[in-house]
PDB file of C-alpha atoms in Angstrom:
ATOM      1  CA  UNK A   1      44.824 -51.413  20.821  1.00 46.00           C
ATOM      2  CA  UNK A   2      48.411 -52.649  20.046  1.00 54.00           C
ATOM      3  CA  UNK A   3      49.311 -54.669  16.854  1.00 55.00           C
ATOM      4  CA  UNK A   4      48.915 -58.465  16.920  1.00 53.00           C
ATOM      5  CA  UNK A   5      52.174 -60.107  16.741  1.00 50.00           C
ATOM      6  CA  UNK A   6      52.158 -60.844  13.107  1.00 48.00           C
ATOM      7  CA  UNK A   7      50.704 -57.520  12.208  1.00 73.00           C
ATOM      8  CA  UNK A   8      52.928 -55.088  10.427  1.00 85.00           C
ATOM      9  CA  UNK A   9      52.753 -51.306  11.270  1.00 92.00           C
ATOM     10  CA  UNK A  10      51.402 -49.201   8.794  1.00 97.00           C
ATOM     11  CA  UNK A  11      52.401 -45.723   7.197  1.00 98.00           C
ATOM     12  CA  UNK A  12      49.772 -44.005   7.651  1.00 99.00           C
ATOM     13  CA  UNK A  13      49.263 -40.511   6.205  1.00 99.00           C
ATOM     14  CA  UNK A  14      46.406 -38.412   8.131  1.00 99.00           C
ATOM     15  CA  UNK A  15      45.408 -35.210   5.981  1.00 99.00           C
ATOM     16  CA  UNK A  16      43.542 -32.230   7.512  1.00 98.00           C
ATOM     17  CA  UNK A  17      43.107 -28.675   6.373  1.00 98.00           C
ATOM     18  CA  UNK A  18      43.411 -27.776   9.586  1.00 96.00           C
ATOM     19  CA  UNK A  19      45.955 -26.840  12.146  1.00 95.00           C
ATOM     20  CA  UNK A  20      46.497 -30.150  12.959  1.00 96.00           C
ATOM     21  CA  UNK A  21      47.630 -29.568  16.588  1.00 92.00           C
ATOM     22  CA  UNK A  22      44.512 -27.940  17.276  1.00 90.00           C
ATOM     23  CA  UNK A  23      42.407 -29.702  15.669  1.00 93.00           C
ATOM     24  CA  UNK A  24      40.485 -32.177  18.609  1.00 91.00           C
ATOM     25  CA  UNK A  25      39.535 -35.015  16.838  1.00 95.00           C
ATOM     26  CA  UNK A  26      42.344 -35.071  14.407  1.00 97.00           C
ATOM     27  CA  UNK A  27      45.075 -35.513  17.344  1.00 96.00           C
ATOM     28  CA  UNK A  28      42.729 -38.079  19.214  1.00 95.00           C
ATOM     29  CA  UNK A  29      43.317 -39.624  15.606  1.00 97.00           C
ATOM     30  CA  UNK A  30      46.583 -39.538  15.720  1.00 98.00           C
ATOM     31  CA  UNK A  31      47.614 -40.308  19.243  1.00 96.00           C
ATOM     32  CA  UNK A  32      45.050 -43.585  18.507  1.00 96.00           C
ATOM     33  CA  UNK A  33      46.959 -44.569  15.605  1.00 97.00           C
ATOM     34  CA  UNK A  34      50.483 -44.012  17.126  1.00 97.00           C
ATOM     35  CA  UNK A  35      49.876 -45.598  20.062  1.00 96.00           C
ATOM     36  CA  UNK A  36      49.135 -49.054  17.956  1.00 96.00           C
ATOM     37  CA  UNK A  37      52.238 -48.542  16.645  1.00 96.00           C
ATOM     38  CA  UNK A  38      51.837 -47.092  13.234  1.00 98.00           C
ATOM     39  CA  UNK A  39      53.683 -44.522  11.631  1.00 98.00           C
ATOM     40  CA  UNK A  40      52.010 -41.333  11.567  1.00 98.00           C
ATOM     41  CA  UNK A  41      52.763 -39.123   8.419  1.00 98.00           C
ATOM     42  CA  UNK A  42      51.006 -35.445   9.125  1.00 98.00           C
ATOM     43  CA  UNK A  43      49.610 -33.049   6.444  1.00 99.00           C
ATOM     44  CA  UNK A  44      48.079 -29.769   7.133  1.00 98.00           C
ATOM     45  CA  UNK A  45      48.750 -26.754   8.744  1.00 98.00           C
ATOM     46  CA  UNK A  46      50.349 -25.386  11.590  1.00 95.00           C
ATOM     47  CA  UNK A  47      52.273 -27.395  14.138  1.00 95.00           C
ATOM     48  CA  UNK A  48      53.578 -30.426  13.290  1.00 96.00           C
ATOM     49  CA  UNK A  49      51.917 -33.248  16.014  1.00 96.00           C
ATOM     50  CA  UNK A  50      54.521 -34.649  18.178  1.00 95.00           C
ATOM     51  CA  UNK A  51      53.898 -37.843  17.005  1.00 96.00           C
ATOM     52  CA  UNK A  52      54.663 -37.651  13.729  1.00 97.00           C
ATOM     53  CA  UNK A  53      57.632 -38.929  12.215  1.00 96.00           C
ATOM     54  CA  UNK A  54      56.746 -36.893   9.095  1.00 98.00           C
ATOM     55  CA  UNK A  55      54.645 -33.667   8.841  1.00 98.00           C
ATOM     56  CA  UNK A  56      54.177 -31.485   5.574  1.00 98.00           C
ATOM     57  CA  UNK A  57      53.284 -28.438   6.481  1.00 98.00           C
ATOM     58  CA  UNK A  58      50.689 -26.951   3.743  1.00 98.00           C
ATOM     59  CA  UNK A  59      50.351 -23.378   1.973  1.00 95.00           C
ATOM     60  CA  UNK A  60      47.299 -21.488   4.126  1.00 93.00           C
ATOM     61  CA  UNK A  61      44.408 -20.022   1.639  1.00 89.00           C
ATOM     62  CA  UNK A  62      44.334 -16.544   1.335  1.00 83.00           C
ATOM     63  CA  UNK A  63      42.519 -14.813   3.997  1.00 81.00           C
ATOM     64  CA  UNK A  64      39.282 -12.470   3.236  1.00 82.00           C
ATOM     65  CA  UNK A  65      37.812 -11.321  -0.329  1.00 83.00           C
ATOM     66  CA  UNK A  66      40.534 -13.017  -2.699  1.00 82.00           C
ATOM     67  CA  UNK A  67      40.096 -16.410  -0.857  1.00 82.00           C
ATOM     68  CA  UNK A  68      35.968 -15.871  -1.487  1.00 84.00           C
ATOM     69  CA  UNK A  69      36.412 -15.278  -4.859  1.00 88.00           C
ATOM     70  CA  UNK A  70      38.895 -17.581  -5.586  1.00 89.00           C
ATOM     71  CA  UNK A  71      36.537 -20.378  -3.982  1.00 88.00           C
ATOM     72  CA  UNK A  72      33.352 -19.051  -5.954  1.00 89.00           C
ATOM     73  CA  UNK A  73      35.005 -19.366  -9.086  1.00 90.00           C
ATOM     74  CA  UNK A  74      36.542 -22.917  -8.593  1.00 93.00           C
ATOM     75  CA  UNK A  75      32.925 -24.200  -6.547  1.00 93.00           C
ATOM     76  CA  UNK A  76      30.559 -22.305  -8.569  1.00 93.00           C
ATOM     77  CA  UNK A  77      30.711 -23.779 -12.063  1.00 93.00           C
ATOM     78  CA  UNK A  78      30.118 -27.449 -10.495  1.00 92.00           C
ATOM     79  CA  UNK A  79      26.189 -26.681 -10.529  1.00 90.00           C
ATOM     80  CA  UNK A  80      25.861 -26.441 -13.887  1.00 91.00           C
ATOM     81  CA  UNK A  81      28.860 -28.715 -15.207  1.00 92.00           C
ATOM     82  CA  UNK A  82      29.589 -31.523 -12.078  1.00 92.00           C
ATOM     83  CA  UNK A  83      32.730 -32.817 -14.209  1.00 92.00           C
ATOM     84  CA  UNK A  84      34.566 -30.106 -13.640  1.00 91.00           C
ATOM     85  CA  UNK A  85      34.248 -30.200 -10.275  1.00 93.00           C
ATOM     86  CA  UNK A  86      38.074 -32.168  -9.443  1.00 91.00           C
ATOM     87  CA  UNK A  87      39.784 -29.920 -12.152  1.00 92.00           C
ATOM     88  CA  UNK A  88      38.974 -26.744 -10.829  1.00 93.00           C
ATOM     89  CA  UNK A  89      39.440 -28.210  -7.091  1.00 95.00           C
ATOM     90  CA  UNK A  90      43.179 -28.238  -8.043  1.00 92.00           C
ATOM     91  CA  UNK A  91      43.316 -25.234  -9.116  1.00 92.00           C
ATOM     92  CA  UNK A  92      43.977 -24.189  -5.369  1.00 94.00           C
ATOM     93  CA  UNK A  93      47.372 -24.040  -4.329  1.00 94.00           C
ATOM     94  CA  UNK A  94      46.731 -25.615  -1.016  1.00 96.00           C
ATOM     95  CA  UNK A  95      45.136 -28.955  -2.717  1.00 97.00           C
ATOM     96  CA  UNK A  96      48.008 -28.924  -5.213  1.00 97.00           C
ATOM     97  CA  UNK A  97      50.244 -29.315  -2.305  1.00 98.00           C
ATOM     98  CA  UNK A  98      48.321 -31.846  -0.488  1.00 98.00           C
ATOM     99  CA  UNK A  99      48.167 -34.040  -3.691  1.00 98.00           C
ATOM    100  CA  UNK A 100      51.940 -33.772  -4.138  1.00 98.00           C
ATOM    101  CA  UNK A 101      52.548 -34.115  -0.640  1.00 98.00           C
ATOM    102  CA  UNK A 102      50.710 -37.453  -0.691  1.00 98.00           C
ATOM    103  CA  UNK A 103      51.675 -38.589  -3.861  1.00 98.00           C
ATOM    104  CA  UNK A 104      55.423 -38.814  -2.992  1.00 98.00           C
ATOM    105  CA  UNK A 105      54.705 -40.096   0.362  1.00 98.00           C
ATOM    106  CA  UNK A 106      53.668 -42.638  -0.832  1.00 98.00           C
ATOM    107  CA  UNK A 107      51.477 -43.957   2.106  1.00 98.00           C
ATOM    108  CA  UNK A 108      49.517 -47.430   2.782  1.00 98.00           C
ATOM    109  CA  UNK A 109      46.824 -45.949   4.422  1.00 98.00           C
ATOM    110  CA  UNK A 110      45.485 -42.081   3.861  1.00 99.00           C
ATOM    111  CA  UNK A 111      43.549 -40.716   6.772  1.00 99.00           C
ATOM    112  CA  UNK A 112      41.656 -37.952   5.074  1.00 99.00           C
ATOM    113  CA  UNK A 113      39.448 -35.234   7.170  1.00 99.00           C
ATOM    114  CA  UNK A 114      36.329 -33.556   5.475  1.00 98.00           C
ATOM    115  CA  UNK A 115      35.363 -33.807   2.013  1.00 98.00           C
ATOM    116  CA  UNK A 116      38.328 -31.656   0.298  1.00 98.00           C
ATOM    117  CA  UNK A 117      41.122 -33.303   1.127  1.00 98.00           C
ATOM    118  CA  UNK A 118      39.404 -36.709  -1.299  1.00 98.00           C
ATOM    119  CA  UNK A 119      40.774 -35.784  -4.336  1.00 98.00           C
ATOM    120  CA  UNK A 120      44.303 -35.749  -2.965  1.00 98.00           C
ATOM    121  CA  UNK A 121      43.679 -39.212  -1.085  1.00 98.00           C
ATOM    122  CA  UNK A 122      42.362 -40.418  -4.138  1.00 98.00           C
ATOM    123  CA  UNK A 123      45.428 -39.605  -6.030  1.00 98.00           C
ATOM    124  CA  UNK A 124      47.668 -41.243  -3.691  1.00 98.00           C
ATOM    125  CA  UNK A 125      45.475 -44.633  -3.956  1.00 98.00           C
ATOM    126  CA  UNK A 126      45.948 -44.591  -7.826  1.00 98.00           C
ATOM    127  CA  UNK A 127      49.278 -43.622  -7.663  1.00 97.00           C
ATOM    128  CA  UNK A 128      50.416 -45.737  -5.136  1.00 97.00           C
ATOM    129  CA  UNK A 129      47.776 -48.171  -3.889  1.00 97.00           C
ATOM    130  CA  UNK A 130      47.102 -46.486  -0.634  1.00 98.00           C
ATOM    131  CA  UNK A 131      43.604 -47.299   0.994  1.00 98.00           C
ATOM    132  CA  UNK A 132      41.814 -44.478   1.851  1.00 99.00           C
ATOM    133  CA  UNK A 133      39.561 -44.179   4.888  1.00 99.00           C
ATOM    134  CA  UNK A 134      37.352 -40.855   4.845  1.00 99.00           C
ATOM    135  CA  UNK A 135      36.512 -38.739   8.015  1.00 99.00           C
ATOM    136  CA  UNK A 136      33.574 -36.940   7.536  1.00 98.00           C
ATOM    137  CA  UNK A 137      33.558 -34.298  10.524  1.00 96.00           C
ATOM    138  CA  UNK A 138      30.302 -32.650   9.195  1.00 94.00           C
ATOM    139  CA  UNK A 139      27.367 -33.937   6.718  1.00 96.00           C
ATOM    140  CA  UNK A 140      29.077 -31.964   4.363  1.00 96.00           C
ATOM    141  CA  UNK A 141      26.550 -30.903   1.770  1.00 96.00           C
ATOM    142  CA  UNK A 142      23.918 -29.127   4.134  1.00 93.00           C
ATOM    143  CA  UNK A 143      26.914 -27.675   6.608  1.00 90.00           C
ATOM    144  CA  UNK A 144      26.413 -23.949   5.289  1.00 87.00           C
ATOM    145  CA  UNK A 145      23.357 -24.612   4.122  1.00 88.00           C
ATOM    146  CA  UNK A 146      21.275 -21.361   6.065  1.00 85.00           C
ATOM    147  CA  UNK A 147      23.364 -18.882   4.172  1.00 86.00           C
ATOM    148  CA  UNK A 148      22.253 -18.891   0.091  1.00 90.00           C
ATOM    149  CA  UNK A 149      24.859 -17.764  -1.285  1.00 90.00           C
ATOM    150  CA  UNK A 150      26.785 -21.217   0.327  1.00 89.00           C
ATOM    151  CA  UNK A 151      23.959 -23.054  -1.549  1.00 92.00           C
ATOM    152  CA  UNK A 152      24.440 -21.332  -5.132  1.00 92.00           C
ATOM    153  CA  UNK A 153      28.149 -20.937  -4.897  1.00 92.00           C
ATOM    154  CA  UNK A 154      29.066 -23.975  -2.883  1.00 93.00           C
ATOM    155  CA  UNK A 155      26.984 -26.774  -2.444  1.00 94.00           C
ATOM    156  CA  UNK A 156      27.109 -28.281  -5.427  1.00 96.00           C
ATOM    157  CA  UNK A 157      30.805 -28.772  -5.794  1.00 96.00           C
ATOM    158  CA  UNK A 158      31.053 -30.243  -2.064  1.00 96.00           C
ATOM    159  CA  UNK A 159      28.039 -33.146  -3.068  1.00 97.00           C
ATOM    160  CA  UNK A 160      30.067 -33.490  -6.378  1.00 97.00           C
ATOM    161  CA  UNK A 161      32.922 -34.449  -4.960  1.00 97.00           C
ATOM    162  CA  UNK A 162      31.667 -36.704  -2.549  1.00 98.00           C
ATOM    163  CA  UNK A 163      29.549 -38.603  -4.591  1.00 97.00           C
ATOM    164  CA  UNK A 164      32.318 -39.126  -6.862  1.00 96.00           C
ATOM    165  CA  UNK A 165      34.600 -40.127  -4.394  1.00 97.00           C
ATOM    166  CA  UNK A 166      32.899 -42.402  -1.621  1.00 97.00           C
ATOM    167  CA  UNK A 167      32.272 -45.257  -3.863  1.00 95.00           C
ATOM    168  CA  UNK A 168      36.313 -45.365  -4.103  1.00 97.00           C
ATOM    169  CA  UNK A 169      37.573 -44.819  -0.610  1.00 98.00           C
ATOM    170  CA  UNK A 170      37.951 -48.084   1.500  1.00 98.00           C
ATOM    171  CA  UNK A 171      36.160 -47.148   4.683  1.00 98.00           C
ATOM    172  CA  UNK A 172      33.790 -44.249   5.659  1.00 98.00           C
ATOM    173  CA  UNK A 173      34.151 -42.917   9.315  1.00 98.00           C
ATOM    174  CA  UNK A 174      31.829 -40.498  10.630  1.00 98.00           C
ATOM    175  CA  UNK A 175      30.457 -38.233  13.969  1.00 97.00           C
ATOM    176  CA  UNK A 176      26.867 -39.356  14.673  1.00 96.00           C
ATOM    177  CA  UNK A 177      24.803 -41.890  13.610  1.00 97.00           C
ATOM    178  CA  UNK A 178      22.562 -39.340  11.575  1.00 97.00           C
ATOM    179  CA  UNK A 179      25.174 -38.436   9.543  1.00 97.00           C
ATOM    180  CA  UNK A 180      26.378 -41.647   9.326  1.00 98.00           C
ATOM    181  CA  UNK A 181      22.721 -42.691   7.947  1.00 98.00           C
ATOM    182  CA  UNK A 182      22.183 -39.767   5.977  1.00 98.00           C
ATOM    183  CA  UNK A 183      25.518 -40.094   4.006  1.00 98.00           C
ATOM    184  CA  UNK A 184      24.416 -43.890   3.607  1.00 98.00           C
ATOM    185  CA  UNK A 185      20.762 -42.792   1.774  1.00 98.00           C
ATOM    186  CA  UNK A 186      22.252 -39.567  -0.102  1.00 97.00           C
ATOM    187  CA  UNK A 187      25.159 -41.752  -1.602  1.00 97.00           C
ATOM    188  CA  UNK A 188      23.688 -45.402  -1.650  1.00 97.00           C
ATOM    189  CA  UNK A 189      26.643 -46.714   0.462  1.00 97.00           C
ATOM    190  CA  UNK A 190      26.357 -50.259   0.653  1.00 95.00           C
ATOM    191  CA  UNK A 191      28.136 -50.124   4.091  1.00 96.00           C
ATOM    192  CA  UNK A 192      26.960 -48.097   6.665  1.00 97.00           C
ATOM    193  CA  UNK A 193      29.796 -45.281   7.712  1.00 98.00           C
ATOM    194  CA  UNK A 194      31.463 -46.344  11.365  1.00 98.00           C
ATOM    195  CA  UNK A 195      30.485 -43.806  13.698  1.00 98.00           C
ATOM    196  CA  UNK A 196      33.649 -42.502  15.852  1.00 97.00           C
ATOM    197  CA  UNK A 197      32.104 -39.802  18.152  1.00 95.00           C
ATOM    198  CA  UNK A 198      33.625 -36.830  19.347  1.00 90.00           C
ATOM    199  CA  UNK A 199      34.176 -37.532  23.182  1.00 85.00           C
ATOM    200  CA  UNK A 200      36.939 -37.034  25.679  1.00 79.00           C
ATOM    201  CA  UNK A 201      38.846 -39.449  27.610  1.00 79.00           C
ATOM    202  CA  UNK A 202      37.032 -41.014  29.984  1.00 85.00           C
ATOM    203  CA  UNK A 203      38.171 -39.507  33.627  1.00 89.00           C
ATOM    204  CA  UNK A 204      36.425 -40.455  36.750  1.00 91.00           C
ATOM    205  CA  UNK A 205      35.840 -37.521  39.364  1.00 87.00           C
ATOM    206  CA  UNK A 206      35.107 -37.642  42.860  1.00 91.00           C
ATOM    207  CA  UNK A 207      31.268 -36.466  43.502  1.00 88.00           C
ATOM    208  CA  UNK A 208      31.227 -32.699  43.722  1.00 84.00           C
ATOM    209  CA  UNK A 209      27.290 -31.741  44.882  1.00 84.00           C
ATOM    210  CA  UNK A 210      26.039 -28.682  43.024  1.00 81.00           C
ATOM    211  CA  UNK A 211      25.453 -25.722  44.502  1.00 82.00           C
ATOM    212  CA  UNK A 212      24.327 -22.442  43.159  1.00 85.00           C
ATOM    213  CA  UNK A 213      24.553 -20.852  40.817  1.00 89.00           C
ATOM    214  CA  UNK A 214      24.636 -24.010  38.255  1.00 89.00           C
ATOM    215  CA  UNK A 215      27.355 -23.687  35.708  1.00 88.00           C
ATOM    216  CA  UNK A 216      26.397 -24.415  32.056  1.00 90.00           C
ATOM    217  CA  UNK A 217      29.255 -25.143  29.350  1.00 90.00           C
ATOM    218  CA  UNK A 218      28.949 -24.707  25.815  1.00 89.00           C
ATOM    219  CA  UNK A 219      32.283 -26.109  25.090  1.00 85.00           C
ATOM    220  CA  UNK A 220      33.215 -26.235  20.305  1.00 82.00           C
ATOM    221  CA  UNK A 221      33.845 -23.793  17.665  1.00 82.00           C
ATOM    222  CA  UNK A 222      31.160 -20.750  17.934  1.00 87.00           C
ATOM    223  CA  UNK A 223      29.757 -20.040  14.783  1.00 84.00           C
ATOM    224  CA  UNK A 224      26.342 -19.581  13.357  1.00 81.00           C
ATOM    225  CA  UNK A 225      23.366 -22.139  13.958  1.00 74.00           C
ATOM    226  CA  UNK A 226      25.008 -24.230  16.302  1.00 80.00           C
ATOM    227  CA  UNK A 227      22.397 -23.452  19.002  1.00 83.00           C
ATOM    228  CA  UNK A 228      24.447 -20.806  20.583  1.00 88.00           C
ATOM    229  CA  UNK A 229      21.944 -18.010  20.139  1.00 90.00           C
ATOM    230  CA  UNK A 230      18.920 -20.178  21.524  1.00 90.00           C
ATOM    231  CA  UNK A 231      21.062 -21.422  24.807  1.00 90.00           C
ATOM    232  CA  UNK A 232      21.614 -17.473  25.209  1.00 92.00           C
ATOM    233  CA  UNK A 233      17.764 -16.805  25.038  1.00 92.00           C
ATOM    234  CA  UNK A 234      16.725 -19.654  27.081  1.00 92.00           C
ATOM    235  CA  UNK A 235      19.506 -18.310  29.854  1.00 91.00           C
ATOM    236  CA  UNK A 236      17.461 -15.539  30.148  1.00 88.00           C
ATOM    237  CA  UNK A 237      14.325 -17.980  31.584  1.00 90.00           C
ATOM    238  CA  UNK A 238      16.626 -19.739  33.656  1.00 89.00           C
ATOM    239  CA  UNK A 239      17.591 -17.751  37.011  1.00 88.00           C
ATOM    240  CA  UNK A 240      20.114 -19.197  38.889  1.00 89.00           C
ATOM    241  CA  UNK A 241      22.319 -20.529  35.805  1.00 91.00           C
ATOM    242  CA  UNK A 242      25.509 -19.244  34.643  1.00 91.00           C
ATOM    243  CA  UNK A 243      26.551 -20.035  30.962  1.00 91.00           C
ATOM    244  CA  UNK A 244      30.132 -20.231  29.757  1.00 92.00           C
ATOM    245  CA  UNK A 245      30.870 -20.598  25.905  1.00 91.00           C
ATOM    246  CA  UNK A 246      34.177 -21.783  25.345  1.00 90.00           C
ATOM    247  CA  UNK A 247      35.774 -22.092  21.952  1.00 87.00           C
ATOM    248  CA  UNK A 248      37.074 -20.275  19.034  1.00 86.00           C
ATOM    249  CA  UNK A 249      35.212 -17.663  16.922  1.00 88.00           C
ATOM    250  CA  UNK A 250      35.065 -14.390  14.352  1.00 87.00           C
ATOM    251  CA  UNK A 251      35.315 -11.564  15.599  1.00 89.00           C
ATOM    252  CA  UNK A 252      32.386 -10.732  13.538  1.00 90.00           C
ATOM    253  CA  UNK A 253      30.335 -13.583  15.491  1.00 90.00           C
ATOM    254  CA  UNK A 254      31.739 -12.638  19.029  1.00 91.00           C
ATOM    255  CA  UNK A 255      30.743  -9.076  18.303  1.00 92.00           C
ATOM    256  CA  UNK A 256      27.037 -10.751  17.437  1.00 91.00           C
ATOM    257  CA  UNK A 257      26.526 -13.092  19.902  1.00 92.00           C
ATOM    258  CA  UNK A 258      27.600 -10.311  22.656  1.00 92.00           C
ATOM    259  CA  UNK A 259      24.948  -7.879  21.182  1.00 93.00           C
ATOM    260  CA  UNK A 260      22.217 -10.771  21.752  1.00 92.00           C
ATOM    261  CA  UNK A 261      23.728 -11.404  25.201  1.00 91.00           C
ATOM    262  CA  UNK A 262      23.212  -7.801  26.096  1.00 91.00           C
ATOM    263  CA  UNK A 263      19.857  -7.514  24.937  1.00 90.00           C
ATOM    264  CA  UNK A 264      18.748 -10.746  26.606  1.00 89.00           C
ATOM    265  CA  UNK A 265      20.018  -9.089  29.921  1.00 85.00           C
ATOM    266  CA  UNK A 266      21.935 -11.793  30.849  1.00 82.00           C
TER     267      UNK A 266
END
């Protein structure tokens, strides 16, 4: 969709702690908003998106036991005290730099993906007047929710700043229409979050008739409960099929997922 002739394009800042390039639904984002003839200013990490006219490339976390750590102490304390939840969110070097980054961008529109980058978007709209339209990839407070020590360490802060911050933001964008709902109930939205899915371009093939074997595709980020392991088991009760699983992972989980491959025989 192209602006209307009396529309004027829009700076539009799209925040991701992600690298940005990689990141699937992030560049369908941008491309989108490019393409209608907005200006695209990118902040994350790695690449800069060739469509950007601007890209702040941000400070990675630390990798391993200091970045656990450092997270446990900033998340923890939220479950027993929820206001400081935003100050010790800044206390990470990599949401320092994405609040700066926006601030002094000074944007009309922030774009921001998954629940931490909303304090930064939220200090661009009061220090600039920026709308901000929220992304939520994941229903954020139940993502990690299988492992405990997510739930005491973690859980907390993510529904803390949420709830503090959706009543602010301007628009609420989401995956599915069960997250969409759920985040609706949870945080009493008044508006329903606009439900964006996660789908490719549309591509028509010629018919190709299947043969044997079939081909299965598990095609996303492999991590745990994502169905992975029970697509493995159920390959094992499905002769003739052969399963591909495409997409990044641990090495932890590949070392995992290739033991229960193994024992499944398959």
């Amino acid at each position: 969709m192209k602006l209307g002739r009396h529309a004027r394009p829009q700076r539009i800042a799209v925040i991701a702690f992600s690298d940005l390039a990689q990141d699937s639904r992030v560049t369908r984002t941008i491309q989108a908003l490019s393409d209608a003839g907005h200006q695209i200013l990118a902040i994350g990490f790695g690449d800069a998106p060739r469509e950007a006219s601007v890209f702040v490339r941000l400070p990675r976390p630390a990798r391993g036991w200091p970045n656990r750590i450092g997270m446990a102490l900033r998340h923890a304390p939220a479950a027993v005290l929820p206001e400081l939840a935003s100050i010790l969110h800044d206390l990470a070097a990599t949401n320092r730099a994405a609040r700066r980054a926006l601030c002094d961008l000074q944007p009309d529109i922030v774009h921001a993906n998954d629940w931490p980058t909303l304090p930064a978007a939220l200090a661009a709209k009061a220090t600039c007047g920026a709308a901000v339209v929220y992304d939520s990839h994941e229903f954020a407070t139940e993502e990690h929710a299988h492992r405990r020590q997510w739930r005491l360490l973690m859980q907390s802060h993510v529904g803390v700043i949420e709830a503090r911050s959706l009543g602010r933001v301007d628009r609420v964008i989401t995956v599915s229409y069960g997250i969409a709902q759920a985040l609706a109930e949870r945080y009493r939205l008044t508006v329903v979050p606009i439900v964006i899915r996660n789908v490719p371009r549309y591509e028509p093939q010629p018919f190709r008739a299947m043969g044997k074997p079939r081909h299965l595709l598990f095609h996303g980020v492999l991590k745990d409960y994502r169905g992975n392991e029970a697509i493995v088991d159920a390959l094992a009760k499905l002769p003739g099929y052969v399963l591909t699983l495409r997409g990044d992972a641990t090495p932890t989980y590949l070392a995992k997922l290739d033991a229960r491959i193994r024992g499944n025989g398959v």
